[in-house]
Short mmCIF file of C-alpha atoms and ligand atoms in Angstrom, two decimals:
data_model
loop_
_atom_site.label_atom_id
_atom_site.label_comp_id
_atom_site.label_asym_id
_atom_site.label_seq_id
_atom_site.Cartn_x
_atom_site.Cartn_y
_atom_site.Cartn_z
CA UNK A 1 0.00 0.00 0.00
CA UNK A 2 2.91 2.18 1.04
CA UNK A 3 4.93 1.85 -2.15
CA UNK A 4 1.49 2.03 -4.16
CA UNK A 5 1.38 5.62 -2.67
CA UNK A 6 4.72 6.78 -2.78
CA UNK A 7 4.73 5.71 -6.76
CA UNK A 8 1.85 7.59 -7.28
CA UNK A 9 2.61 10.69 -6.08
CA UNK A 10 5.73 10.25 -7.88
CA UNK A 11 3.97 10.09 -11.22
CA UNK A 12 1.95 12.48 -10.36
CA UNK A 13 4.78 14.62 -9.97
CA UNK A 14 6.42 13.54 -13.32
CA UNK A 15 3.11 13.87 -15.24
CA UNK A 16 3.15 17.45 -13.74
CA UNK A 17 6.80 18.62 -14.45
CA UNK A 18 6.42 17.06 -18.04
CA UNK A 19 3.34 19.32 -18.27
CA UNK A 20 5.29 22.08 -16.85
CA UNK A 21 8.14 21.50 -19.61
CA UNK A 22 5.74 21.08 -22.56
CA UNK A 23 4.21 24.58 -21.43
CA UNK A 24 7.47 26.11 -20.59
CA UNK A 25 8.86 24.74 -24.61
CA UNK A 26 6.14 26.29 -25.97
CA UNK A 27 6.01 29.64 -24.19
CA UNK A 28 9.83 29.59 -25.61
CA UNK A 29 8.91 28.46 -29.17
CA UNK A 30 6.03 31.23 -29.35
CA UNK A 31 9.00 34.03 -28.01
CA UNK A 32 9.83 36.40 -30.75
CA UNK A 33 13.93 36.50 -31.44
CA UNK A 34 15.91 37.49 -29.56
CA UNK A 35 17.47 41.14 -30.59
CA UNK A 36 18.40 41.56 -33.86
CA UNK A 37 21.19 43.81 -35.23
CA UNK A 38 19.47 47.29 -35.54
CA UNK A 39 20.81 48.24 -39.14
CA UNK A 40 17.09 47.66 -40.15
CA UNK A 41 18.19 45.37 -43.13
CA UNK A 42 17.22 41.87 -44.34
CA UNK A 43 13.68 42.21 -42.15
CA UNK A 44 13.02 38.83 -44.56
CA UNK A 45 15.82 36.76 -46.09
CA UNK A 46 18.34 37.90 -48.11
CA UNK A 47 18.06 36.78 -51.97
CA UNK A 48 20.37 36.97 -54.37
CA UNK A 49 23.56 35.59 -56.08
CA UNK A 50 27.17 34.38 -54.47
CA UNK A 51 29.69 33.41 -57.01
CA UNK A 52 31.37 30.32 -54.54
CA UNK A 53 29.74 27.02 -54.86
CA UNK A 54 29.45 27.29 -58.95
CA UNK A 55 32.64 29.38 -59.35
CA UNK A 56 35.15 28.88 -56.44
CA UNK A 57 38.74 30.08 -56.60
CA UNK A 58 39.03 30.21 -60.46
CA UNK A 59 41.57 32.91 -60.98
CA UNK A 60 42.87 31.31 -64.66
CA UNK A 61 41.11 34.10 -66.99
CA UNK A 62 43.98 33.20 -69.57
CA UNK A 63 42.24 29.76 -70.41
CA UNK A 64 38.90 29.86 -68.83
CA UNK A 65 37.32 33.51 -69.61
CA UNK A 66 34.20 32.95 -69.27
CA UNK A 67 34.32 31.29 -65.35
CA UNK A 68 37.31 32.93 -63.85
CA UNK A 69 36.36 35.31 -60.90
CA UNK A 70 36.28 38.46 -62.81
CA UNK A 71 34.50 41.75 -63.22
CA UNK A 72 33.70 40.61 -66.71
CA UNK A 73 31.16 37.62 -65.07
CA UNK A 74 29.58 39.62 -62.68
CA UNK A 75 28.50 42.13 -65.06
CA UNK A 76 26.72 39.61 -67.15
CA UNK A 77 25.47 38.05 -63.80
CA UNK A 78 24.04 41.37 -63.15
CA UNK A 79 23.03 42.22 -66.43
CA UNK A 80 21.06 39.07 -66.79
CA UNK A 81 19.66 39.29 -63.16
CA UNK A 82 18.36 42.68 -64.21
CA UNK A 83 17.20 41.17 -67.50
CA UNK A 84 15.75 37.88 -66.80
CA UNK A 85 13.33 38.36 -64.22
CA UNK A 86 15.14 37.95 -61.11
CA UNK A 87 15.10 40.71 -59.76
CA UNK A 88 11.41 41.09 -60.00
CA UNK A 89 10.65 38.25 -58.11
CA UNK A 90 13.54 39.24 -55.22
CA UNK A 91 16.89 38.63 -56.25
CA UNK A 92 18.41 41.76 -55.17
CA UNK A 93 22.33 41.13 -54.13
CA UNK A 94 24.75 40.29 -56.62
CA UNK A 95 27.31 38.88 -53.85
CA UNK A 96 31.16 38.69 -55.06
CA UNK A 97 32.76 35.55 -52.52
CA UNK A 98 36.71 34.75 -52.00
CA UNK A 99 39.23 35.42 -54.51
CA UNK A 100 38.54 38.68 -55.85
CA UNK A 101 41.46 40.64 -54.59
CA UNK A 102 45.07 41.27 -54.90
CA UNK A 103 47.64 39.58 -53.50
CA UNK A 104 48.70 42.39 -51.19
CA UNK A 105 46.84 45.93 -49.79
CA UNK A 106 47.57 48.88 -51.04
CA UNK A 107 50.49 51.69 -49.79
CA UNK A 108 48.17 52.84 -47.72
CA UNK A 109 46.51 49.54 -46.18
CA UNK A 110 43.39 49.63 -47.98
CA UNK A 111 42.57 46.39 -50.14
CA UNK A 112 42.54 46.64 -53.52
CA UNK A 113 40.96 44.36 -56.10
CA UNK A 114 42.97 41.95 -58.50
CA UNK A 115 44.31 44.61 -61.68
CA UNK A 116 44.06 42.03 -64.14
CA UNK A 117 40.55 40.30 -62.95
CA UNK A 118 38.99 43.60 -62.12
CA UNK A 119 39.99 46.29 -64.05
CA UNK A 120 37.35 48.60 -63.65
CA UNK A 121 37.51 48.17 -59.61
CA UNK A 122 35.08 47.75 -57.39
CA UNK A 123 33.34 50.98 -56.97
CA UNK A 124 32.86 51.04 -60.98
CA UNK A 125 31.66 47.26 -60.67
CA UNK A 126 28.72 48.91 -57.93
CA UNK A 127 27.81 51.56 -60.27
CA UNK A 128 27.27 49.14 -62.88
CA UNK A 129 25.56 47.03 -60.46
CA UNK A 130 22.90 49.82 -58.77
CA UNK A 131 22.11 51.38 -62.49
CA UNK A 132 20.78 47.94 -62.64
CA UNK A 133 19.08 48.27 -60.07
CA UNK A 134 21.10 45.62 -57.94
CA UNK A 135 22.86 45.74 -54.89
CA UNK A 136 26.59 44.38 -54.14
CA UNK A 137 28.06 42.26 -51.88
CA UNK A 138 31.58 41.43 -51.29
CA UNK A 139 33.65 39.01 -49.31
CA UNK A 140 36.41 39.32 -46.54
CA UNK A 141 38.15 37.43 -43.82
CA UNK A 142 37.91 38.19 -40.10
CA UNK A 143 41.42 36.66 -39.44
CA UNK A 144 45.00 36.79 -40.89
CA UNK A 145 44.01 35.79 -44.52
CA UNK A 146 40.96 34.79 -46.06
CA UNK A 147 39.90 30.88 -46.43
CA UNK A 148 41.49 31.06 -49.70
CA UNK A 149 44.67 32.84 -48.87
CA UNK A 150 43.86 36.30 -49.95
CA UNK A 151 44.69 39.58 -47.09
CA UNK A 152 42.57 39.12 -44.09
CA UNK A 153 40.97 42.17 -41.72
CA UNK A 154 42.59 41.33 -38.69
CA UNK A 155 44.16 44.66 -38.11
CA UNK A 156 42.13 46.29 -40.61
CA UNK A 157 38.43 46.46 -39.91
CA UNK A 158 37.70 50.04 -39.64
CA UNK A 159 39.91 50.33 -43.13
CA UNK A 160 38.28 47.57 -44.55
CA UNK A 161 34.69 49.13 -43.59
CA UNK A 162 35.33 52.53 -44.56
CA UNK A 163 36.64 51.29 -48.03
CA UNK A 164 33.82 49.13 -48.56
CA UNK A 165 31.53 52.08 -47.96
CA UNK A 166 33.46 53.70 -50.05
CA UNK A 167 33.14 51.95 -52.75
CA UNK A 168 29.54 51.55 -52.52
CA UNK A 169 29.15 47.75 -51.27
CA UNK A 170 26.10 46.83 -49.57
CA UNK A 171 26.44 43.20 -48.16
CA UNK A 172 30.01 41.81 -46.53
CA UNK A 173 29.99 38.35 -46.41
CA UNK A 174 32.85 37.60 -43.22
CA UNK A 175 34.58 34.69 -43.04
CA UNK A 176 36.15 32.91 -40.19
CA UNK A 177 39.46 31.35 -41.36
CA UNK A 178 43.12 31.96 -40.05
CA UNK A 179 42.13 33.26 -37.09
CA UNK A 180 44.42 32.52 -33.99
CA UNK A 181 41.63 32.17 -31.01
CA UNK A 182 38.11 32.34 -30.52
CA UNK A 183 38.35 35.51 -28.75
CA UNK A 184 40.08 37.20 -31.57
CA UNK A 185 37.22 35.36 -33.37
CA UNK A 186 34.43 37.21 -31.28
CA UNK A 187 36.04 40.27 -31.25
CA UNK A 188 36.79 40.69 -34.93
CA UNK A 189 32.82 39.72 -35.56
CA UNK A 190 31.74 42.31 -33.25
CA UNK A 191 34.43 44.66 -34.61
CA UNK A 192 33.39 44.64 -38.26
CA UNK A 193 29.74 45.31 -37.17
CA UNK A 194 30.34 48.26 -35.60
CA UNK A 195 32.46 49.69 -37.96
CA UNK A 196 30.31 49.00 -40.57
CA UNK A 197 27.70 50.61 -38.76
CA UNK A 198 30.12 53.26 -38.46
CA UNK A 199 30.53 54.03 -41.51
CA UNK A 200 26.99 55.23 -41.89
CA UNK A 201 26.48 53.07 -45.37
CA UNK A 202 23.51 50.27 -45.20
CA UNK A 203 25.38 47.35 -45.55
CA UNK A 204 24.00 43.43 -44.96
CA UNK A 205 26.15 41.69 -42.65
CA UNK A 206 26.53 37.97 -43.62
CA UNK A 207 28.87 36.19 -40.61
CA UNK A 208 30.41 32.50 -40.48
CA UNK A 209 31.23 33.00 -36.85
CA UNK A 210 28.90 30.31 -35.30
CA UNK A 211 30.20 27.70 -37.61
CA UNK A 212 33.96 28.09 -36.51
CA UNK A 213 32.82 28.49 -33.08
CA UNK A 214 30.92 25.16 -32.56
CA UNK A 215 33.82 22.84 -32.29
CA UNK A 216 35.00 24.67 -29.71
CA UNK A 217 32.10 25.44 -27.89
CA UNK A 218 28.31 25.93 -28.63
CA UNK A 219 27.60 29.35 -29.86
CA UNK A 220 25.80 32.32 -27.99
CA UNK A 221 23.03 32.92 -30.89
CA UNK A 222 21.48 35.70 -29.05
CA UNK A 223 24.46 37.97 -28.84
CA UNK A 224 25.29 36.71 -32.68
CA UNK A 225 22.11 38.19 -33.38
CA UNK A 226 22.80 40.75 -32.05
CA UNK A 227 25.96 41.64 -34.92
CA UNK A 228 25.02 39.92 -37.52
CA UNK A 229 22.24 39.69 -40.28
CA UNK A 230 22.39 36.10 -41.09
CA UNK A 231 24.67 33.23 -40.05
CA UNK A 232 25.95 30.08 -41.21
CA UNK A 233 26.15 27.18 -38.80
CA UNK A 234 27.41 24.45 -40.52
CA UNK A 235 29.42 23.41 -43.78
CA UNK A 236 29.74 24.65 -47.17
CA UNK A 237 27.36 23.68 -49.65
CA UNK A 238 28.24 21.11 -52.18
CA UNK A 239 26.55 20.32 -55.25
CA UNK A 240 25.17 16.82 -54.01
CA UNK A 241 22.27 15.51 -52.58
CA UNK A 242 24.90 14.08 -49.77
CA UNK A 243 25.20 17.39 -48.87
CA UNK A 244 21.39 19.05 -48.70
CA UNK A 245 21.29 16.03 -46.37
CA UNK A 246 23.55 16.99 -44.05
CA UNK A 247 22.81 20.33 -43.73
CA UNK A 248 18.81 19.37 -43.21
CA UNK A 249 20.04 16.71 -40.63
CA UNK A 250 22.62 19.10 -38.62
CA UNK A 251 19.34 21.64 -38.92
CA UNK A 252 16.73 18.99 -37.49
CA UNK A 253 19.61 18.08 -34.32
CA UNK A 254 20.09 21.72 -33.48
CA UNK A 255 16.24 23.13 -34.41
CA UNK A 256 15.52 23.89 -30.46
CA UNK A 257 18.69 25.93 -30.14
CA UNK A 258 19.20 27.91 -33.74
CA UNK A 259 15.22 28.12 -34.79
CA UNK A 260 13.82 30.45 -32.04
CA UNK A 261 16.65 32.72 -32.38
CA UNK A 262 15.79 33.63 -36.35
CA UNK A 263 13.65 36.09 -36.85
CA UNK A 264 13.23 39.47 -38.83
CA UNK A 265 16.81 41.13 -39.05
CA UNK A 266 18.90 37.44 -37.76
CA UNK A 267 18.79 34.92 -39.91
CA UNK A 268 19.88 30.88 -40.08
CA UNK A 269 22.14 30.77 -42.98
CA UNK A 270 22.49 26.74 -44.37
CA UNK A 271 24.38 28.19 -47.52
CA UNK A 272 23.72 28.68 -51.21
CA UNK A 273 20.71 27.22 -53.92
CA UNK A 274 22.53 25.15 -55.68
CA UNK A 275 19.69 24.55 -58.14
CA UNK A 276 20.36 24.22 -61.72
CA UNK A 277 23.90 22.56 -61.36
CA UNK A 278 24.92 19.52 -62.43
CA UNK A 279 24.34 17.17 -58.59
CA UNK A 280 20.88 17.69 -58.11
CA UNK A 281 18.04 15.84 -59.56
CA UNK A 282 14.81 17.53 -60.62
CA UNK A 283 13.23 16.33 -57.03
CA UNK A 284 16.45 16.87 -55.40
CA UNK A 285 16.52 20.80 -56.59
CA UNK A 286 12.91 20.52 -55.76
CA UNK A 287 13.38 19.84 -51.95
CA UNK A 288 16.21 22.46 -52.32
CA UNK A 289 14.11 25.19 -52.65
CA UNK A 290 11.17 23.89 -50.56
CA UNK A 291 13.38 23.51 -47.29
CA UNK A 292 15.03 26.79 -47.51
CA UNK A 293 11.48 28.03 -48.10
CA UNK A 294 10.58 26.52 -44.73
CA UNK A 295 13.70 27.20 -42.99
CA UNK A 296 13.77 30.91 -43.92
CA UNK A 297 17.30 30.76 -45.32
CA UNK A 298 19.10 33.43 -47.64
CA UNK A 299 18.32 32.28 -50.62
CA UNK A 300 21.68 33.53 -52.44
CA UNK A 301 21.90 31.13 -56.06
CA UNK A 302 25.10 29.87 -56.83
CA UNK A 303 25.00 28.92 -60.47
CA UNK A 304 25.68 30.08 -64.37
CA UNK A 305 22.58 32.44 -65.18
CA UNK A 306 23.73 32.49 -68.25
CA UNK A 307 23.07 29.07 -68.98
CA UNK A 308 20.25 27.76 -66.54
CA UNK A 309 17.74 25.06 -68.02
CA UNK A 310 13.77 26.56 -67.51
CA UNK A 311 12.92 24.18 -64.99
CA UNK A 312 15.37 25.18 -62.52
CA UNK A 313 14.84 28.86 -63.85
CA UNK A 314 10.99 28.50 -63.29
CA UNK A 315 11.88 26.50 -59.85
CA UNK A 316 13.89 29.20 -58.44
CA UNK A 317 11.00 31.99 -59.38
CA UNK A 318 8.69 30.22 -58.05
CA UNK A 319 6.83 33.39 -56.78
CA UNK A 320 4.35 31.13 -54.20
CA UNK A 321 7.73 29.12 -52.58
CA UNK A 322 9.87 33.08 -52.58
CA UNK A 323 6.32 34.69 -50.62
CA UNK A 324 6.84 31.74 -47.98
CA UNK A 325 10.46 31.94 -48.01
CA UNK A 326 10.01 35.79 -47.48
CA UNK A 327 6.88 35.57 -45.24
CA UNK A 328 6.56 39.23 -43.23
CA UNK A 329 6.07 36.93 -39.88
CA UNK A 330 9.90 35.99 -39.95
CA UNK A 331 9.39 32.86 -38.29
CA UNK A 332 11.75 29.84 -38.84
CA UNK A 333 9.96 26.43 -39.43
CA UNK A 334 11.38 23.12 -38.06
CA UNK A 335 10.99 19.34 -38.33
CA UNK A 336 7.74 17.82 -36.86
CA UNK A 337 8.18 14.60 -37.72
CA UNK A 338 10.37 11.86 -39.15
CA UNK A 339 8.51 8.09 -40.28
CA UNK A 340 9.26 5.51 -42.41
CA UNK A 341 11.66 7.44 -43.82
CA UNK A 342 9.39 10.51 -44.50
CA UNK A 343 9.93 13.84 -42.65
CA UNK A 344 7.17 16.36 -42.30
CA UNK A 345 8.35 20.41 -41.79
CA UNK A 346 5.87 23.04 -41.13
CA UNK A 347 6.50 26.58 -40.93
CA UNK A 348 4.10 29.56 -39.23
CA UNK A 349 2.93 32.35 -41.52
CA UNK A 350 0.93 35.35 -41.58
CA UNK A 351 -2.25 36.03 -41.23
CA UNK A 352 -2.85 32.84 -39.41
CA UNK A 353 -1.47 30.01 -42.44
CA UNK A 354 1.15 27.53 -42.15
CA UNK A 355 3.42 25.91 -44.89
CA UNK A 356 4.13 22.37 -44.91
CA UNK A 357 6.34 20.06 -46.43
CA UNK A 358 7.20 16.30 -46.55
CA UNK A 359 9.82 14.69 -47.78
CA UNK A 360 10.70 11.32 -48.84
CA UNK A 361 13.89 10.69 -48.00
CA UNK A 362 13.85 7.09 -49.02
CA UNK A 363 16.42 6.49 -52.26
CA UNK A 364 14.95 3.36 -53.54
CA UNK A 365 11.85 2.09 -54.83
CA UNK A 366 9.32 4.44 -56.59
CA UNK A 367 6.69 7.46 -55.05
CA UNK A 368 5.25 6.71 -51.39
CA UNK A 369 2.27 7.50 -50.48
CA UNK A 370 2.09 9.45 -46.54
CA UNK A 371 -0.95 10.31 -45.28
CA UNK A 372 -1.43 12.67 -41.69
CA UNK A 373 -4.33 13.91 -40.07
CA UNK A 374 -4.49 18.03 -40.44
CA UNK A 375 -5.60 17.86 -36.76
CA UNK A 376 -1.63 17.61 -35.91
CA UNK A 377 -0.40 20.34 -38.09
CA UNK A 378 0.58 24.06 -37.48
CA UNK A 379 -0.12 23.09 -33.39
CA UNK A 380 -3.41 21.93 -33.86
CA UNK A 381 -4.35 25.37 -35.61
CA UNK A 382 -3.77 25.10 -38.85
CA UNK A 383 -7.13 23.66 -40.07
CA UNK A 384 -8.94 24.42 -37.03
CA UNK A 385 -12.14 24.09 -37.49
CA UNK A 386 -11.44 24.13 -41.67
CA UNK A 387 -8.26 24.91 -43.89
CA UNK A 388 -7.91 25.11 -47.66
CA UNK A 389 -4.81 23.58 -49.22
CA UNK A 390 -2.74 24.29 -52.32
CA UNK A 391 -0.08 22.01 -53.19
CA UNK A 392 2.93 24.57 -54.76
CA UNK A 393 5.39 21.68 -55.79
CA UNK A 394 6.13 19.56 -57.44
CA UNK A 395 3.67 21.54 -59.34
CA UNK A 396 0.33 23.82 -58.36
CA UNK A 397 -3.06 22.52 -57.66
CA UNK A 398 -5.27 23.43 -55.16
CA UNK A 399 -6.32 20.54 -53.26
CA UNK A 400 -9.11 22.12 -52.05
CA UNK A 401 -11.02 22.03 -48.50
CA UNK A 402 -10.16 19.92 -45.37
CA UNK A 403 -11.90 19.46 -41.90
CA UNK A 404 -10.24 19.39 -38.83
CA UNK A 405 -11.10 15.91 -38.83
CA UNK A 406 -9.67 14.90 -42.27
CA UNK A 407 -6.78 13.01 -42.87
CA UNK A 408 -4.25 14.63 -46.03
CA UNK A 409 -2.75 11.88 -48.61
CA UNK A 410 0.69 12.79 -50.76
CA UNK A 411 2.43 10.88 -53.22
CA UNK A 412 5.96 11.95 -52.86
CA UNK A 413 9.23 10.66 -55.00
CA UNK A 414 12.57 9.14 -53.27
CA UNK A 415 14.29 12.47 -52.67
CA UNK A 416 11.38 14.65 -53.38
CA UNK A 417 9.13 17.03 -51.18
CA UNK A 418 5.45 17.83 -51.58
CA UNK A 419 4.94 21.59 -50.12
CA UNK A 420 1.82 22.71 -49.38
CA UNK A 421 -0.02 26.26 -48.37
CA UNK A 422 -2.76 26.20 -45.80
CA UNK A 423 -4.65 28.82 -45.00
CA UNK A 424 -7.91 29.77 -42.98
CA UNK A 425 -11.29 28.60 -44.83
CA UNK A 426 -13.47 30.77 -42.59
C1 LIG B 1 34.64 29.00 -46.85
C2 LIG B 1 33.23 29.51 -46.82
C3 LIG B 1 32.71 29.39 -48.23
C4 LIG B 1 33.55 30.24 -49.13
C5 LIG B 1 35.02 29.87 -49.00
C6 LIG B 1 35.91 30.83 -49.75
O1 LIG B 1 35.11 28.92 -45.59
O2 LIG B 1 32.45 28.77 -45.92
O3 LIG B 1 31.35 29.75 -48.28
O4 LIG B 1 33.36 31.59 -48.81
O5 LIG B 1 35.43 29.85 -47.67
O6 LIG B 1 37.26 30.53 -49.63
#
């Protein structure tokens, strides 16, 4: 009888401090971000264009003309961004990455751009960019050199600032290599943001710093929000579906800690679109763009514009996917779910609608089908009492109107996500 007693109470207890956590998670999950940088840029994601993943280091202009890092390609980047409907639909920064400057500063400390690669300069590069009606972003290093080997800042960041200003740049993308210790790491981060802030010039500030930080210790994301505009937390992007993978799973392990933190102002960065390469299949690209839809991610394309097939074109303009990508709510979605090999993200909007997406992460067989109950979607709100759903890939249809009692069915191929829109019926 005794020990009949004592176990009750004790579940009792645990029922109660479970119910205590669940209320305490949400409270958290429901908090808006935590401060953001006050520049009053990138309230939604930043989209645009970064030369890296599809590009790299390819300084050899003498054989390859046409894909060396030079001012020649990004004025027929911008030209054709201008041009080709990008920008209309969002795609704002034309984003220069590593390898763009001369071996050595100039007399008097400033960085200067390669001679041969850019001979124009930069600041002619910007004009060429804005009378397009673009904006431009550039790359540098918060240590001793940059990743590829190029001058670093350390030493340099008011210089570096001023001359960026100067020149008319409006995004710095800092990177984290060759840098001696995480406090120089911390400090240089903070350092750049306030001289850039300094400098007076509205400029988007794109940091690596939690990704060099986590093997040493787990990042403070509130006071990183506090710097920079968006983040990235984890490796570069490759141009394989190995490697969408492994940034979705490092983003599912860490949701709790990096999701609640995003918000309008701070944003998750998982790296570039790699969409209309060469690694990606058609469902592949597909889940691409859905997921950094859902994960409100930069959505900077690293590709050839000037050759892009019109799927991957019409995937990346997707107008529906950019307006949930660049939803005015500026809340992160997350992983709800994994099953059988499926995984089902959702993602808060405005006015009261969720986005949702599933994927089949399976890579054999044919299309599954997956079938969930709208009760247990958007926290039991979503189609509460009624929602109406459109499907917006693989392709558009409305699927019409659901009951909070209804149960949704998808047919989703190995690699492939189905996202959908749901919003209020009533
Ligand atoms: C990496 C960075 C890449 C790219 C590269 C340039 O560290 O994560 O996105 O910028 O350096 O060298």
């Amino acid at each position: 009888m005794m020990t009949a007693t004592v176990k009750l109470v004790s579940r009792v207890r645990r029922l109660g401090c479970v119910l205590a956590f669940c209320f305490l998670a949400l409270f958290l999950w429901g908090l808006p971000g935590a401060r953001a940088l006050d520049n009053g840029l990138a309230m939604t994601p930043t989209m645009g264009w970064l030369h890296w993943e599809r590009f790299m280091c390819n300084v050899n202009c003498q054989e390859e003309p046409d894909s060396c890092v030079s001012e020649k390609l990004f004025l027929q980047i911008a030209e054709i961004m201008a041009s080709d409907g990008w920008k209309d639909v969002g795609y704002e920064y034309l984003c220069i990455d590593d390898c763009w400057m001369a071996p050595e500063r100039d007399s008097e400390g400033r960085l200067q751009a390669d001679p041969k690669r850019f001979p124009g300069g930069i600041r002619r590069l910007a004009n060429y960019v804005h009378s397009k009606g673009l904006k431009l972003g550039i790359y540098a290093d918060v240590g001793n050199k940059t990743c590829a080997g190029f001058p670093g800042s350390f030493g340099y960041y008011d210089i570096d600032a001023k001359t960026f200003a100067d020149w008319g740049v409006d995004l710095l993308k800092f990177d984290g290599c060759y840098c001696d210790s995480i406090k120089h790491l911390a400090d240089g981060y903070k350092h750049m943001s306030l001289a850039l802030n300094r400098t007076g010039r509205s400029i988007v500030y794109s940091c690596e710093w939690p990704l060099y930080m986590w093997p040493i210790f787990k990042p403070n994301y509130t006071e990183i929000r506090e710097y920079c505009n968006h983040w990235r937390n984890f490796a570069d992007v490759y141009d394989s579906w190995q490697s969408i993978r492994s940034i979705l799973d490092w983003t599912t392990s860490n949701q709790e800690r990096i999701v609640p933190v995003a918000g309008p102002g701070g944003w998750n960065d998982p790296d570039m679109l790699v969409i209309g390469n060469f690694g990606l299949s058609r469902d592949q690209q597909i889940t691409q763009m859905a997921l950094w839809a859902i994960m409100a991610a930069p959505l900077l394309m690293s590709n050839d514009l000037r050759h892009i097939c019109l799927e991957a074109k019409a995937l990346l303009q997707d107008k529906d996917v950019i307006a949930i990508n660049q939803d005015p709510l500026g809340k992160q979605g997350y992983r709800l779910r994994k099953e059988d090999n499926f995984e089902v993200w959702e993602r808060p909007l405005s006015n009261l609608a969720w986005a949702v997406a599933m994927v089949n992460l399976q890579e054999i067989g044919g299309p599954r089908s997956y079938t969930i109950s709208v009760t247990s979607l958007g926290q039991g709100l979503a189609c509460n009492p009624d929602c109406l759903i459109t499907q917006l890939l693989p392709v558009k249809r409305k699927l019409g109107f659901y009951e909070w009692t209804s149960s949704l069915k998808t047919q989703v191929n190995p690699t492939g996500t189905v996202l959908l829109r749901l919003e209020r019926a009533s």
